Amino acid sequence: MTDYSIDTIVDSVVSRIQEIMDHSFEIEASGRHIHLDREAIDTLFGAGYQLHPTKYLSQPGEFASEERVSIEGPKGTIHDVIILGPERKNCQVEVSLTDARSLGVNAPVQLSGNIDNTPGIIVRKGSKTIVLDRGVIVAKRHIHVKDTDAEKLGVKDQERVSVQVFSKRPLIFEDVMVRISPKFETYMHIDYDEANACGHSKGVRGCIVKR
């Protein structure tokens, strides 16, 4: 009876772990970067210049380019900021709260793409300079969900959820925005401040916690 009970418990635990992993997703840490529009690329690199991909990212069509720029705020400058492609409709600079303090800009925590009521910054490439009047944000943590995964994860577009992180310093992130699209692959994105808080390493996974 005792052995049977132990086996039953073990099977139950293994089954639960498998269930969790089947409903989990990879969590990626996103460092500071910038998105540029066509006008900004032309100004910084020359008319008609095309960014050179060095690494394609988890979201289809997106890539890290070999090109780098410096961003300059009232209190400091950060060099070698990576440019992500392809070009965007609007320029956007994504930094951590730590970066924002170093730069001296009051960057709000907002979803990528929402640059309303955001501060500007100076962007430099050699002798070329552009002055952005807006666009600096701390990207709100979020999950890109492929539409075919939404039902399995039990989520709706624009829903706010909690996510348990299975890392060296496990924690639960609250207020995580869900974004669903057939153009996405399912990954959660956090910034480096958040990554350090949870002891993030490559391949770390998480799952949605239903309360």
Coordinates of C-alpha atoms in Angstrom, one line a residue:
M1 CA 0.0 0.0 0.0
T2 CA 2.8 2.4 0.9
D3 CA 4.8 1.8 -2.3
Y4 CA 1.6 2.2 -4.3
S5 CA 0.9 5.5 -2.6
I6 CA 4.4 6.8 -3.2
D7 CA 4.2 5.7 -6.9
T8 CA 0.8 7.5 -7.2
I9 CA 2.2 10.7 -5.7
V10 CA 5.3 10.6 -7.9
D11 CA 3.1 10.0 -11.0
S12 CA 0.9 12.9 -9.9
V13 CA 3.9 15.2 -9.4
V14 CA 5.4 14.2 -12.8
S15 CA 2.1 14.7 -14.5
R16 CA 1.7 18.2 -13.0
I17 CA 5.2 19.2 -14.0
Q18 CA 4.5 18.0 -17.5
E19 CA 1.3 20.0 -17.6
I20 CA 3.1 23.1 -16.5
M21 CA 5.8 22.7 -19.0
D22 CA 3.3 22.1 -21.8
H23 CA 1.8 25.5 -21.0
S24 CA 5.1 27.3 -20.5
F25 CA 7.0 29.6 -22.8
E26 CA 10.5 31.0 -23.1
I27 CA 11.3 34.3 -21.5
E28 CA 13.8 36.5 -23.3
A29 CA 15.7 39.5 -21.8
S30 CA 15.8 42.5 -24.1
G31 CA 18.6 44.9 -23.7
R32 CA 18.6 48.6 -24.6
H33 CA 17.9 49.2 -28.3
I34 CA 16.5 51.6 -30.8
H35 CA 14.1 51.4 -33.7
L36 CA 14.6 54.0 -36.5
D37 CA 12.3 55.3 -39.2
R38 CA 13.5 55.8 -42.8
E39 CA 14.2 59.5 -42.3
A40 CA 16.4 58.8 -39.3
I41 CA 18.3 56.1 -41.1
D42 CA 18.9 58.4 -44.1
T43 CA 20.1 61.1 -41.9
L44 CA 22.5 59.0 -39.8
F45 CA 23.8 56.6 -42.5
G46 CA 23.0 58.1 -45.9
A47 CA 20.1 58.2 -48.3
G48 CA 18.7 54.8 -49.1
Y49 CA 21.0 53.0 -46.6
Q50 CA 19.8 49.5 -45.6
L51 CA 20.5 48.0 -42.2
H52 CA 22.6 44.9 -42.1
P53 CA 21.1 42.0 -40.1
T54 CA 23.5 40.1 -37.9
K55 CA 21.0 38.0 -35.9
Y56 CA 17.3 37.3 -36.5
L57 CA 15.2 37.4 -33.4
S58 CA 12.4 35.3 -32.1
Q59 CA 9.7 37.4 -33.7
P60 CA 9.4 36.8 -37.4
G61 CA 11.1 39.4 -39.6
E62 CA 12.8 41.2 -36.8
F63 CA 16.6 41.3 -36.5
A64 CA 19.5 42.9 -34.7
S65 CA 21.7 44.9 -37.1
E66 CA 25.4 45.4 -37.1
E67 CA 24.9 49.2 -37.0
R68 CA 25.2 51.0 -33.6
V69 CA 24.5 54.5 -32.4
S70 CA 25.0 56.6 -29.2
I71 CA 22.1 58.0 -27.3
E72 CA 22.6 61.2 -25.3
G73 CA 20.4 62.5 -22.5
P74 CA 20.7 65.5 -20.1
K75 CA 22.9 63.6 -17.6
G76 CA 24.8 61.0 -19.7
T77 CA 25.5 59.1 -22.9
I78 CA 25.2 55.4 -23.7
H79 CA 27.3 54.2 -26.6
D80 CA 27.0 51.2 -28.9
V81 CA 23.2 51.0 -28.7
I82 CA 22.0 48.3 -31.1
I83 CA 19.5 49.1 -33.9
L84 CA 16.7 46.6 -34.4
G85 CA 15.2 46.2 -37.8
P86 CA 13.3 46.4 -40.0
E87 CA 12.7 50.2 -40.0
R88 CA 9.7 51.4 -38.2
K89 CA 7.1 54.1 -38.9
N90 CA 8.3 56.0 -35.8
C91 CA 11.6 56.1 -34.0
Q92 CA 11.6 54.5 -30.5
V93 CA 14.3 54.1 -27.9
E94 CA 13.8 51.3 -25.4
V95 CA 15.9 51.4 -22.2
S96 CA 15.7 50.1 -18.6
L97 CA 14.8 52.3 -15.7
T98 CA 18.5 52.1 -14.7
D99 CA 19.5 53.4 -18.1
A100 CA 16.9 56.1 -18.0
R101 CA 18.3 57.4 -14.7
S102 CA 21.9 57.3 -16.2
L103 CA 20.7 59.3 -19.2
G104 CA 18.6 61.7 -17.1
V105 CA 15.3 61.1 -18.9
N106 CA 12.0 60.4 -17.2
A107 CA 11.0 57.5 -19.4
P108 CA 7.6 56.0 -18.7
V109 CA 6.8 52.3 -18.6
Q110 CA 4.7 51.8 -21.7
L111 CA 4.0 49.2 -24.3
S112 CA 6.2 49.2 -27.3
G113 CA 4.7 51.3 -30.0
N114 CA 3.1 53.7 -27.6
I115 CA 5.3 56.8 -27.6
D116 CA 2.7 59.4 -26.6
N117 CA 3.8 61.7 -23.9
T118 CA 7.4 60.4 -23.9
P119 CA 10.7 62.3 -23.6
G120 CA 13.1 62.8 -26.5
I121 CA 16.8 62.2 -26.8
I122 CA 19.8 62.9 -29.0
V123 CA 21.0 60.1 -31.3
R124 CA 24.5 60.2 -32.7
K125 CA 26.4 58.3 -35.4
G126 CA 29.9 59.7 -35.9
S127 CA 29.4 63.3 -37.0
K128 CA 25.7 62.8 -37.8
T129 CA 23.0 63.7 -35.2
I130 CA 19.2 63.6 -34.9
V131 CA 17.2 65.0 -32.1
L132 CA 14.1 63.1 -31.2
D133 CA 11.4 65.1 -29.6
R134 CA 9.8 61.9 -28.2
G135 CA 10.1 58.1 -28.2
V136 CA 12.1 57.0 -25.1
I137 CA 10.3 54.4 -23.1
V138 CA 10.8 51.6 -20.6
A139 CA 9.1 48.7 -22.4
K140 CA 6.3 47.2 -20.3
R141 CA 6.8 43.5 -19.8
H142 CA 4.7 41.5 -22.2
I143 CA 4.0 38.2 -23.8
H144 CA 3.9 37.8 -27.6
V145 CA 1.4 35.0 -28.1
K146 CA 0.8 33.3 -31.5
D147 CA -2.9 33.2 -32.1
T148 CA -2.9 29.4 -32.2
D149 CA -1.4 29.3 -28.7
A150 CA -3.9 31.6 -27.1
E151 CA -6.5 29.0 -26.3
K152 CA -4.0 26.6 -24.8
L153 CA -2.6 29.4 -22.6
G154 CA -6.1 30.6 -21.7
V155 CA -5.5 34.2 -22.6
K156 CA -7.1 37.1 -24.5
D157 CA -5.5 40.0 -26.4
Q158 CA -4.7 42.9 -24.1
E159 CA -5.3 40.8 -21.0
R160 CA -3.0 41.4 -18.0
V161 CA -1.7 38.3 -16.3
S162 CA 0.8 37.1 -13.7
V163 CA 3.8 34.9 -14.8
Q164 CA 5.7 32.5 -12.7
V165 CA 9.4 32.4 -13.7
F166 CA 11.3 29.2 -13.3
S167 CA 14.8 30.6 -12.8
K168 CA 17.6 30.7 -10.3
R169 CA 15.7 33.4 -8.4
P170 CA 12.1 32.4 -9.1
L171 CA 9.5 35.0 -8.7
I172 CA 6.1 36.0 -10.1
F173 CA 5.8 39.0 -12.4
E174 CA 2.5 40.8 -12.1
D175 CA 0.8 43.0 -14.6
V176 CA 2.2 41.3 -17.7
M177 CA 0.4 42.4 -20.9
V178 CA -0.7 39.7 -23.4
R179 CA -0.4 40.6 -27.1
I180 CA -1.9 38.1 -29.6
S181 CA -1.3 37.9 -33.3
P182 CA -0.8 35.3 -36.1
K183 CA 2.4 37.2 -36.9
F184 CA 3.9 36.4 -33.4
E185 CA 5.8 33.5 -32.0
T186 CA 5.1 32.9 -28.3
Y187 CA 7.8 34.5 -26.1
M188 CA 7.7 36.7 -23.0
H189 CA 10.0 39.8 -23.1
I190 CA 11.5 41.5 -20.0
D191 CA 14.2 44.1 -19.8
Y192 CA 17.6 43.7 -18.1
D193 CA 16.6 45.1 -14.8
E194 CA 13.8 42.5 -14.6
A195 CA 16.1 39.8 -15.8
N196 CA 18.6 40.5 -13.0
A197 CA 15.8 40.5 -10.5
C198 CA 14.8 36.9 -11.5
G199 CA 18.3 35.5 -12.1
H200 CA 17.5 35.1 -15.8
S201 CA 19.6 32.9 -18.1
K202 CA 19.1 31.8 -21.7
G203 CA 16.3 29.3 -22.0
V204 CA 14.5 30.2 -18.8
R205 CA 10.8 29.5 -19.0
G206 CA 7.6 30.7 -17.3
C207 CA 3.9 30.1 -17.2
I208 CA 0.8 32.0 -16.5
V209 CA -0.5 31.9 -13.0
K210 CA -4.3 32.0 -12.7
R211 CA -5.5 33.5 -9.4

